[in-house]
Amino acid sequence: MSAIRSNSYTHEEKEKDEHHEGGEPTSLENVHFAHMSAEERTAAFQLARSIDPGPATFSMRYLTFFLSCFVAIVCSCDTGFDTTIMSSVNSMTQFQTYFGLVSASTGTGILFGIYTVGGVCAFFPNIYLPDKIGRRYSMFYGNGLLIIGALISANAKSYEMLLGGRWLTGFGCSTAALAAKLWLSEIAPASSRGRYMGVLNSFYYVGQILATGVAIPLGRVDTEYSWRTCLYLQLGPAVINCAFVLFIKESPRWLYARGHRDRAVDILAKYHSATGDIESPVVKLEIQEIEAAISLEGGDRQFWNFKKVFDSPSNRYRFGLCAMISCWGQLAGNGLITYFLPVLLGLAGITNRDTQRQLNLVNSITSMCGALTGSAVVDHVGRRKLLLTGLTCACVGMFIVGSLLSPAGEQSKTRADAGISFIFLFMVFFSFGMTPLQGLYPAEVLTFENRAKGLSLQAWVTSAVSCINTFGLPPALGSLGYIVYFIFGAWDIVGVATVYTFAVETKQLSLEEMSEVFEAPNPKKRSFELAAAARARVKKEKELGRA
């Protein structure tokens, strides 16, 4: 097996590598990451993977990695359960009677919004803990707080106690979710990172399905323990994570940044090499890549210093893409449906609470199907195309639903049913195009030094934008009704134009290779060039294989 030499790379050797046909390495014998262009790095990784394709499917190492990923992925299940459970509980008359609430009211908006406020407040530990104590301990800490918050909510005797529990739940959930994104994006191989990160975000719907599913039978029980049981069930995903997260391996990039190079190499070998060999060409290229990108005295150690997030045009561009995902990931119209589907069904003429909960479950299941489909194709289709598809369909869907539910024209049950069907279709296509990328894209475009702080700031922006949904939508639905759909549709047009103009393609680029894209004068154009080179290379390899 060829080895990759990490030093003693002479000028003559470099010239030899640069002058072979096509400018790509034909051997890994003298390859050195620091002297290679992005195209050459991609070619070198493909050559390395042809030698060492990684752990075989269903091997013990593959199974261990899969189970480790599952432990992190349940943090997204936290998010889906916690953000949806109040919508399910709010459809129960026994809950509304106990606290004196109305479905679409200021009190209800505050109850929904306090969870978001907790997420906003988590910004401060999120910029410090993941880089200080590691990704695993941050997940443990966040889910521990979530468990306490869920217990307070489930045992609430007053509206104020319920608000306190919901705030703590939002705080802990945001902390755990951010750490999970960091861990998974930094340990997954570049070739399959899209699928893993897509599944992470898609597990939001697993939590949503659980939250809506349990509310159907429990909502038929006329007792306060029906809604209390729903809130107790929030403990499930968090308990799973807390029980196992300290047994999984830490992020190799975080370990390297803390001076633990040997441990980082061992983890990369265990999960990315077919034989677990630290001399594997894949492992050697990956550790060279990390060494070239991560400073042992990097800005990730200065948790208070956000200067590096905005200190250059490339870093501002990176965070601008994160903010773009936050804005349209929350305000494409999905928040309108996620939080207030029972209210929307009531506007469409479906007032039976049990029927509303059943349709809420159907919406969760169909949305998850869309999200998993998007996760399956994201590494093939690419990020830009998926974003454009999701937002274009969201735009069309909002206008169609608004038209069908408007008072103009002849009203009929068929028309109302069509409006409800398009609400569900909207969520399917939004979940297909946007859900896999809400966790993946921001983690990809940020550098290691800025990743924790950048994702923390992006999570803060996301929570701040969500406040429009949680605090603004209840009164807007009460006064504007169907017009709200048209407002979101118009905003989605702006989103499509923004994605088309600024979004870069990151498909199958390593986290460190993103620098080649963002340091270019035209990042979007440069990302297209790298994508085209990768496609041509794959096509050539297929032709050689057939020959």
Coordinates of C-alpha atoms in Angstrom, one line a residue:
M1 CA 0.0 0.0 0.0
S2 CA 1.4 3.4 -0.9
A3 CA 2.2 5.7 1.9
I4 CA 1.8 9.5 2.2
R5 CA 4.9 11.3 3.2
S6 CA 4.1 14.2 5.6
N7 CA 7.5 15.9 5.5
S8 CA 10.7 16.1 3.4
Y9 CA 8.6 17.2 0.4
T10 CA 11.3 18.7 -1.9
H11 CA 10.8 21.4 -4.6
E12 CA 11.8 18.9 -7.2
E13 CA 9.2 16.4 -6.0
K14 CA 6.6 19.1 -6.1
E15 CA 7.5 20.0 -9.7
K16 CA 7.3 16.4 -10.7
D17 CA 3.8 16.0 -9.2
E18 CA 2.7 19.3 -10.9
H19 CA 3.9 18.3 -14.4
H20 CA 2.2 15.0 -14.8
E21 CA -0.7 14.7 -17.1
G22 CA -3.8 16.6 -15.9
G23 CA -2.0 18.1 -12.9
E24 CA -3.3 15.3 -10.6
P25 CA -1.3 12.9 -8.5
T26 CA -0.9 9.5 -10.1
S27 CA 0.6 8.1 -6.9
L28 CA 0.2 8.9 -3.2
E29 CA 3.9 8.2 -2.6
N30 CA 5.0 11.9 -2.4
V31 CA 1.7 13.7 -2.0
H32 CA 1.8 16.5 0.5
F33 CA -1.5 18.2 1.3
A34 CA -0.1 21.7 1.8
H35 CA 1.3 21.9 -1.7
M36 CA -1.8 20.8 -3.5
S37 CA -4.7 22.7 -5.2
A38 CA -8.3 21.9 -4.3
E39 CA -8.7 19.8 -7.5
E40 CA -5.5 17.8 -6.7
R41 CA -6.7 17.2 -3.1
T42 CA -10.0 15.9 -4.4
A43 CA -8.2 13.6 -6.8
A44 CA -5.8 12.4 -4.0
F45 CA -8.7 11.6 -1.7
Q46 CA -10.4 9.6 -4.5
L47 CA -7.2 7.7 -5.1
A48 CA -6.8 7.1 -1.4
R49 CA -10.3 5.8 -1.1
S50 CA -9.8 3.5 -4.0
I51 CA -7.0 1.9 -1.9
D52 CA -8.8 2.1 1.4
P53 CA -12.6 2.5 0.9
G54 CA -13.3 2.6 4.6
P55 CA -15.0 0.1 7.0
A56 CA -17.2 -2.5 5.2
T57 CA -20.9 -2.2 5.7
F58 CA -22.1 -4.3 8.7
S59 CA -18.5 -4.6 10.0
M60 CA -18.0 -4.1 13.7
R61 CA -16.3 -0.7 13.1
Y62 CA -19.1 0.5 10.8
L63 CA -21.7 -0.6 13.3
T64 CA -19.9 1.1 16.2
F65 CA -19.7 4.3 14.2
F66 CA -23.4 4.1 13.2
L67 CA -24.5 3.6 16.8
S68 CA -22.2 6.5 17.9
C69 CA -23.9 8.7 15.3
F70 CA -27.3 7.6 16.5
V71 CA -26.4 8.8 20.0
A72 CA -25.8 12.3 18.6
I73 CA -28.7 12.2 16.2
V74 CA -31.3 11.8 19.0
C75 CA -30.4 15.4 20.0
S76 CA -32.4 16.4 16.9
C77 CA -35.2 14.1 18.1
D78 CA -35.1 16.3 21.2
T79 CA -35.7 19.4 19.1
G80 CA -38.6 17.9 17.1
F81 CA -40.3 16.6 20.2
D82 CA -39.9 19.8 22.3
T83 CA -40.9 22.3 19.6
T84 CA -44.0 20.2 18.6
I85 CA -45.3 18.9 21.9
M86 CA -46.9 22.2 22.8
S87 CA -48.8 22.3 19.5
S88 CA -50.2 18.8 20.4
V89 CA -50.9 19.7 24.0
N90 CA -52.4 23.0 23.0
S91 CA -55.1 21.1 21.0
M92 CA -56.3 19.5 24.3
T93 CA -59.2 21.2 25.9
Q94 CA -58.2 19.8 29.3
F95 CA -54.8 21.6 29.0
Q96 CA -56.4 24.9 27.9
T97 CA -58.9 24.7 30.7
Y98 CA -56.3 23.9 33.3
F99 CA -54.2 27.1 32.5
G100 CA -57.1 29.2 31.1
L101 CA -55.6 29.5 27.6
V102 CA -57.1 29.9 24.1
S103 CA -55.6 28.3 20.9
A104 CA -54.5 31.5 19.2
S105 CA -53.9 34.1 21.9
T106 CA -51.1 36.2 23.4
G107 CA -50.8 33.8 26.4
T108 CA -50.4 30.9 24.0
G109 CA -47.9 32.8 21.9
I110 CA -45.8 33.5 25.1
L111 CA -45.9 29.8 26.0
F112 CA -44.7 28.8 22.6
G113 CA -42.2 31.7 22.5
I114 CA -40.6 31.1 25.9
Y115 CA -39.0 27.9 24.5
T116 CA -37.4 30.0 21.7
V117 CA -36.3 32.6 24.3
G118 CA -34.5 29.7 26.2
G119 CA -32.7 28.9 22.9
V120 CA -31.6 32.5 22.5
C121 CA -30.2 32.6 26.0
A122 CA -28.2 29.4 25.3
F123 CA -26.1 31.5 23.0
F124 CA -23.7 32.3 25.8
P125 CA -22.8 28.8 26.9
N126 CA -22.8 27.7 23.3
I127 CA -19.9 30.0 22.4
Y128 CA -17.8 28.6 25.2
L129 CA -18.6 25.0 26.2
P130 CA -18.1 23.1 23.0
D131 CA -14.6 24.4 22.5
K132 CA -13.7 24.3 26.2
I133 CA -15.1 20.9 27.4
G134 CA -15.6 19.2 24.1
R135 CA -18.6 18.2 21.9
R136 CA -19.6 15.1 24.0
Y137 CA -19.7 16.8 27.4
S138 CA -21.7 19.7 25.8
M139 CA -24.3 17.3 24.6
F140 CA -24.4 15.7 28.1
Y141 CA -24.8 19.1 29.8
G142 CA -27.5 20.3 27.4
N143 CA -29.6 17.2 27.7
G144 CA -29.2 17.2 31.5
L145 CA -30.8 20.7 31.6
L146 CA -33.5 19.5 29.1
I147 CA -34.4 16.7 31.5
I148 CA -34.8 19.1 34.4
G149 CA -36.9 21.4 32.3
A150 CA -39.1 18.6 31.1
L151 CA -39.7 17.5 34.7
I152 CA -40.7 21.0 35.8
S153 CA -43.1 21.4 32.8
A154 CA -44.7 18.0 33.4
N155 CA -45.3 18.8 37.1
A156 CA -46.4 22.5 36.5
K157 CA -49.1 23.7 38.9
S158 CA -49.2 27.2 37.5
Y159 CA -48.7 29.0 34.2
E160 CA -45.5 30.6 35.5
M161 CA -44.0 27.2 36.5
L162 CA -44.9 25.9 33.0
L163 CA -43.1 28.9 31.5
G164 CA -40.0 28.2 33.6
G165 CA -39.9 24.6 32.5
R166 CA -40.3 25.5 28.9
W167 CA -37.5 28.1 29.1
L168 CA -35.1 25.6 30.6
T169 CA -36.1 23.0 28.0
G170 CA -35.4 25.4 25.2
F171 CA -32.0 26.3 26.8
G172 CA -30.9 22.7 27.2
C173 CA -32.2 21.5 23.8
S174 CA -30.3 24.3 21.9
T175 CA -27.1 23.5 23.7
A176 CA -27.3 19.8 23.0
A177 CA -28.4 20.3 19.3
L178 CA -25.4 22.6 18.6
A179 CA -22.9 20.2 20.1
A180 CA -24.4 17.3 18.1
K181 CA -24.0 19.3 14.8
L182 CA -20.4 20.1 15.6
W183 CA -19.6 16.5 16.6
L184 CA -21.2 14.8 13.6
S185 CA -19.9 17.3 11.0
E186 CA -16.4 16.9 12.3
I187 CA -16.3 13.1 12.5
A188 CA -18.2 12.0 9.4
P189 CA -16.3 11.4 6.2
A190 CA -16.6 14.1 3.5
S191 CA -18.0 11.6 1.0
S192 CA -21.0 10.8 3.2
R193 CA -21.2 13.9 5.5
G194 CA -24.3 15.1 3.7
R195 CA -26.3 11.9 4.4
Y196 CA -25.3 11.8 8.1
M197 CA -26.0 15.5 8.7
G198 CA -29.2 15.2 6.7
V199 CA -30.4 12.3 8.8
L200 CA -29.5 14.4 11.9
N201 CA -31.8 17.2 11.0
S202 CA -34.4 14.8 9.6
F203 CA -34.7 13.2 13.0
Y204 CA -36.5 16.3 14.0
Y205 CA -39.5 14.6 12.5
V206 CA -39.1 11.5 14.6
G207 CA -39.5 13.7 17.7
Q208 CA -42.4 15.4 16.0
I209 CA -44.1 12.1 15.2
L210 CA -43.7 10.9 18.7
A211 CA -45.1 14.2 20.1
T212 CA -48.1 14.2 17.8
G213 CA -48.7 10.4 17.9
V214 CA -48.9 10.1 21.7
A215 CA -51.3 13.1 21.9
I216 CA -54.0 11.3 19.9
P217 CA -54.9 8.6 22.4
L218 CA -54.0 10.7 25.4
G219 CA -56.1 13.6 24.2
R220 CA -59.2 11.4 24.4
V221 CA -58.6 11.0 28.2
D222 CA -60.4 13.7 30.1
T223 CA -57.8 14.3 32.8
E224 CA -54.8 16.5 33.4
Y225 CA -52.5 13.5 33.2
S226 CA -53.2 13.3 29.5
W227 CA -51.1 16.5 28.8
R228 CA -48.7 15.8 31.7
T229 CA -47.8 12.4 30.3
C230 CA -47.0 14.1 26.9
L231 CA -44.6 16.5 28.7
Y232 CA -43.0 13.6 30.6
L233 CA -42.2 11.9 27.4
Q234 CA -39.8 14.7 26.5
L235 CA -37.4 12.9 28.7
G236 CA -36.9 10.0 26.3
P237 CA -34.4 11.2 23.7
A238 CA -32.5 13.2 26.3
V239 CA -32.1 10.2 28.6
I240 CA -30.8 8.1 25.7
N241 CA -28.2 10.7 24.9
C242 CA -27.1 11.3 28.5
A243 CA -26.8 7.5 29.1
F244 CA -24.4 6.8 26.1
V245 CA -22.8 10.1 24.9
L246 CA -19.8 9.8 27.2
F247 CA -19.0 6.4 25.7
I248 CA -18.6 7.6 22.1
K249 CA -15.4 9.0 20.7
E250 CA -14.7 12.8 20.8
S251 CA -14.4 14.8 17.6
P252 CA -10.9 14.2 16.1
R253 CA -10.7 17.9 15.0
W254 CA -11.4 19.1 18.6
L255 CA -8.8 16.6 19.9
Y256 CA -6.1 17.8 17.5
A257 CA -6.8 21.4 18.3
R258 CA -6.2 20.5 22.0
G259 CA -2.9 18.9 21.2
H260 CA -4.1 15.2 21.2
R261 CA -2.9 14.4 17.7
D262 CA -2.4 10.6 18.4
R263 CA -5.9 10.2 19.7
A264 CA -7.3 12.1 16.7
V265 CA -5.4 9.8 14.3
D266 CA -6.6 6.7 16.2
I267 CA -10.2 7.8 15.8
L268 CA -9.9 8.6 12.1
A269 CA -8.3 5.2 11.6
K270 CA -11.0 3.4 13.5
Y271 CA -13.9 5.0 11.6
H272 CA -12.5 5.9 8.2
S273 CA -10.1 3.0 7.4
A274 CA -11.1 -0.5 6.3
T275 CA -8.5 -2.0 8.5
G276 CA -8.1 0.6 11.2
D277 CA -4.6 1.3 10.0
I278 CA -3.1 4.6 11.1
E279 CA -0.8 4.4 8.1
S280 CA -3.8 4.3 5.7
P281 CA -3.5 6.8 2.9
V282 CA -7.0 8.1 3.7
V283 CA -6.1 8.7 7.4
K284 CA -2.8 10.4 6.5
L285 CA -4.5 12.7 4.0
E286 CA -7.2 13.6 6.5
I287 CA -4.7 14.3 9.3
Q288 CA -2.6 16.4 6.9
E289 CA -5.7 18.3 6.0
I290 CA -6.6 19.0 9.6
E291 CA -3.0 20.1 10.4
A292 CA -3.0 22.5 7.5
A293 CA -6.3 24.1 8.6
I294 CA -6.3 24.1 12.4
S295 CA -4.0 26.2 14.6
L296 CA -3.1 24.9 18.0
E297 CA -3.4 28.5 19.2
G298 CA -6.5 29.2 17.2
G299 CA -9.3 31.7 17.8
D300 CA -11.6 28.9 19.0
R301 CA -9.8 29.3 22.4
Q302 CA -10.9 32.9 22.8
F303 CA -14.7 32.2 23.3
W304 CA -15.4 35.9 23.8
N305 CA -13.7 37.1 20.6
F306 CA -16.1 37.1 17.6
K307 CA -13.7 39.2 15.5
K308 CA -12.6 36.2 13.4
V309 CA -16.2 35.4 12.4
F310 CA -16.3 38.7 10.6
D311 CA -12.6 39.7 10.1
S312 CA -12.4 39.0 6.4
P313 CA -14.6 39.1 3.3
S314 CA -14.5 35.3 3.2
N315 CA -15.6 34.9 6.8
R316 CA -18.4 37.4 6.4
Y317 CA -19.5 35.5 3.3
R318 CA -19.5 32.3 5.2
F319 CA -21.6 33.6 8.1
G320 CA -23.9 35.4 5.6
L321 CA -24.8 31.9 4.2
C322 CA -25.5 30.7 7.7
A323 CA -27.8 33.6 8.3
M324 CA -29.5 32.8 5.0
I325 CA -30.3 29.3 6.2
S326 CA -31.6 30.7 9.5
C327 CA -34.0 33.2 7.8
W328 CA -35.6 30.9 5.3
G329 CA -35.2 27.7 7.4
Q330 CA -37.7 29.3 9.8
L331 CA -39.7 31.8 7.8
A332 CA -40.5 30.0 4.6
G333 CA -43.9 29.2 6.0
N334 CA -42.9 26.0 7.8
G335 CA -43.2 27.7 11.3
L336 CA -46.7 28.7 10.5
I337 CA -47.6 25.0 10.0
T338 CA -45.4 23.4 12.6
Y339 CA -46.6 25.6 15.5
F340 CA -50.2 26.3 14.5
L341 CA -51.4 23.4 12.3
P342 CA -54.5 22.9 14.6
V343 CA -55.4 26.6 14.2
L344 CA -54.9 26.4 10.4
L345 CA -57.1 23.3 10.2
G346 CA -59.7 25.2 12.2
L347 CA -59.6 28.0 9.6
A348 CA -60.1 25.4 6.9
G349 CA -63.2 24.1 8.7
I350 CA -61.8 21.1 10.7
T351 CA -62.7 21.9 14.3
N352 CA -62.8 18.4 15.8
R353 CA -59.8 18.3 18.1
D354 CA -59.2 14.5 17.7
T355 CA -59.2 14.9 13.9
Q356 CA -56.8 17.8 14.1
R357 CA -54.3 15.7 16.1
Q358 CA -54.6 12.8 13.6
L359 CA -53.9 15.2 10.7
N360 CA -51.0 16.6 12.7
L361 CA -49.5 13.1 12.9
V362 CA -50.0 12.5 9.2
N363 CA -48.2 15.8 8.5
S364 CA -45.3 14.7 10.6
I365 CA -45.0 11.4 8.9
T366 CA -45.2 12.8 5.4
S367 CA -42.7 15.5 6.3
M368 CA -40.2 13.0 7.6
C369 CA -40.5 11.0 4.3
G370 CA -39.6 14.2 2.4
A371 CA -36.7 15.0 4.7
L372 CA -35.2 11.4 4.5
T373 CA -35.5 11.5 0.7
G374 CA -33.6 14.8 0.6
S375 CA -31.0 13.3 2.9
A376 CA -30.6 10.4 0.6
V377 CA -29.9 12.5 -2.5
V378 CA -28.1 15.5 -1.0
D379 CA -24.6 14.0 -1.7
H380 CA -25.7 13.4 -5.3
V381 CA -27.8 16.3 -6.2
G382 CA -25.8 19.0 -4.4
R383 CA -26.7 21.6 -1.8
R384 CA -27.6 24.5 -4.1
K385 CA -30.1 22.5 -6.2
L386 CA -31.8 21.1 -3.1
L387 CA -32.1 24.6 -1.5
L388 CA -33.5 26.1 -4.7
T389 CA -36.0 23.2 -5.1
G390 CA -37.2 23.5 -1.5
L391 CA -37.7 27.3 -1.5
T392 CA -39.3 27.3 -5.0
C393 CA -41.8 24.7 -3.9
A394 CA -42.4 26.5 -0.6
C395 CA -43.1 29.7 -2.5
V396 CA -45.6 28.0 -4.9
G397 CA -47.2 26.1 -2.0
M398 CA -47.8 29.2 0.1
F399 CA -49.6 31.0 -2.8
I400 CA -51.7 28.0 -3.7
V401 CA -52.8 27.4 0.0
G402 CA -53.6 31.1 0.5
S403 CA -55.7 31.1 -2.7
L404 CA -57.6 28.0 -1.7
L405 CA -58.4 29.1 1.8
S406 CA -59.3 32.7 0.9
P407 CA -63.0 33.8 1.0
A408 CA -62.9 34.8 -2.7
G409 CA -64.9 32.6 -5.1
E410 CA -67.2 29.7 -4.4
Q411 CA -66.6 28.0 -1.1
S412 CA -66.9 24.2 -0.9
K413 CA -65.6 21.3 1.2
T414 CA -63.6 20.1 -1.8
R415 CA -61.8 23.4 -1.9
A416 CA -61.1 23.3 1.8
D417 CA -59.8 19.8 1.5
A418 CA -57.5 20.8 -1.3
G419 CA -56.1 23.6 0.8
I420 CA -55.3 21.1 3.6
S421 CA -53.7 18.7 1.1
F422 CA -51.4 21.5 -0.2
I423 CA -50.5 22.4 3.4
F424 CA -49.2 18.8 3.7
L425 CA -47.5 18.9 0.3
F426 CA -45.8 22.2 1.2
M427 CA -44.2 20.5 4.2
V428 CA -43.1 17.5 2.2
F429 CA -41.3 19.6 -0.3
F430 CA -39.9 22.0 2.3
S431 CA -38.6 19.1 4.2
F432 CA -37.1 17.6 1.1
G433 CA -35.2 20.7 0.1
M434 CA -34.5 22.5 3.3
T435 CA -34.5 20.2 6.3
P436 CA -31.3 18.2 5.4
L437 CA -29.4 21.4 4.9
Q438 CA -30.4 23.3 8.0
G439 CA -27.8 21.4 10.0
L440 CA -25.4 20.5 7.2
Y441 CA -24.8 23.7 5.3
P442 CA -23.8 26.0 8.2
A443 CA -21.5 23.4 9.6
E444 CA -19.8 22.9 6.2
V445 CA -19.2 26.5 5.3
L446 CA -17.6 27.6 8.6
T447 CA -13.9 27.1 9.4
F448 CA -12.9 25.0 12.5
E449 CA -11.8 28.0 14.5
N450 CA -15.2 29.7 13.9
R451 CA -17.4 26.7 13.8
A452 CA -18.6 26.6 17.4
K453 CA -18.9 30.4 17.7
G454 CA -20.4 30.7 14.2
L455 CA -23.0 28.0 14.8
S456 CA -23.8 29.5 18.2
L457 CA -24.4 32.8 16.5
Q458 CA -26.4 31.2 13.8
A459 CA -28.5 29.4 16.4
W460 CA -29.1 32.7 18.1
V461 CA -30.2 34.2 14.7
T462 CA -32.4 31.2 14.1
S463 CA -34.1 31.6 17.6
A464 CA -34.5 35.3 17.1
V465 CA -36.1 34.8 13.7
S466 CA -38.3 32.1 15.3
C467 CA -39.7 34.7 17.6
I468 CA -41.6 36.1 14.7
N469 CA -43.3 32.8 14.3
T470 CA -44.0 32.2 18.0
F471 CA -44.9 35.8 19.1
G472 CA -46.1 37.3 15.8
L473 CA -48.2 34.6 14.2
P474 CA -51.0 34.2 16.8
P475 CA -52.2 37.8 16.4
A476 CA -51.4 37.8 12.7
L477 CA -53.6 34.7 12.1
G478 CA -56.4 36.3 14.2
S479 CA -56.4 39.5 12.2
L480 CA -55.1 38.6 8.8
G481 CA -56.1 34.9 8.3
Y482 CA -55.3 33.6 4.9
I483 CA -53.3 36.7 3.9
V484 CA -50.5 35.4 6.1
Y485 CA -49.9 32.7 3.4
F486 CA -49.3 35.3 0.8
I487 CA -46.9 37.2 3.0
F488 CA -44.8 34.1 3.4
G489 CA -45.0 33.4 -0.3
A490 CA -43.6 36.8 -1.2
W491 CA -40.8 36.3 1.3
D492 CA -40.0 32.9 -0.3
I493 CA -39.5 34.7 -3.6
V494 CA -36.8 36.8 -1.9
G495 CA -35.3 33.6 -0.6
V496 CA -35.1 31.9 -4.0
A497 CA -33.3 35.0 -5.4
T498 CA -30.9 35.1 -2.4
V499 CA -29.9 31.4 -2.7
Y500 CA -29.5 31.7 -6.5
T501 CA -27.2 34.7 -6.1
F502 CA -25.0 33.8 -3.2
A503 CA -25.2 30.0 -2.3
V504 CA -22.0 28.0 -3.1
E505 CA -21.9 24.3 -3.8
T506 CA -20.1 22.3 -1.1
K507 CA -20.9 18.8 -2.2
Q508 CA -18.1 16.3 -1.3
L509 CA -15.7 19.0 -0.4
S510 CA -13.9 18.5 2.9
L511 CA -14.5 21.0 5.7
E512 CA -11.0 22.3 5.3
E513 CA -11.2 22.5 1.5
M514 CA -14.0 25.1 1.8
S515 CA -11.2 27.7 2.2
E516 CA -10.3 27.2 -1.5
V517 CA -13.9 28.3 -2.3
F518 CA -14.3 31.2 0.0
E519 CA -10.8 32.7 -0.6
A520 CA -11.6 33.0 -4.3
P521 CA -12.7 36.3 -5.8
N522 CA -16.0 34.8 -6.8
P523 CA -16.8 31.9 -4.3
K524 CA -19.9 30.8 -6.1
K525 CA -18.1 30.5 -9.5
R526 CA -15.1 28.7 -7.8
S527 CA -17.4 26.2 -6.2
F528 CA -19.0 25.5 -9.6
E529 CA -15.5 24.9 -11.1
L530 CA -14.6 22.4 -8.3
A531 CA -17.9 20.6 -8.7
A532 CA -17.4 20.4 -12.5
A533 CA -13.9 19.0 -12.0
A534 CA -15.3 16.3 -9.6
R535 CA -18.0 15.3 -12.0
A536 CA -15.5 15.0 -14.9
R537 CA -13.2 12.9 -12.8
V538 CA -16.0 10.6 -11.7
K539 CA -17.2 10.2 -15.3
K540 CA -13.6 9.4 -16.4
E541 CA -13.2 6.8 -13.7
K542 CA -16.5 5.1 -14.8
E543 CA -15.3 5.0 -18.4
L544 CA -12.0 3.5 -17.3
G545 CA -13.9 1.0 -15.2
R546 CA -16.1 -0.1 -18.2
A547 CA -13.0 -0.3 -20.4

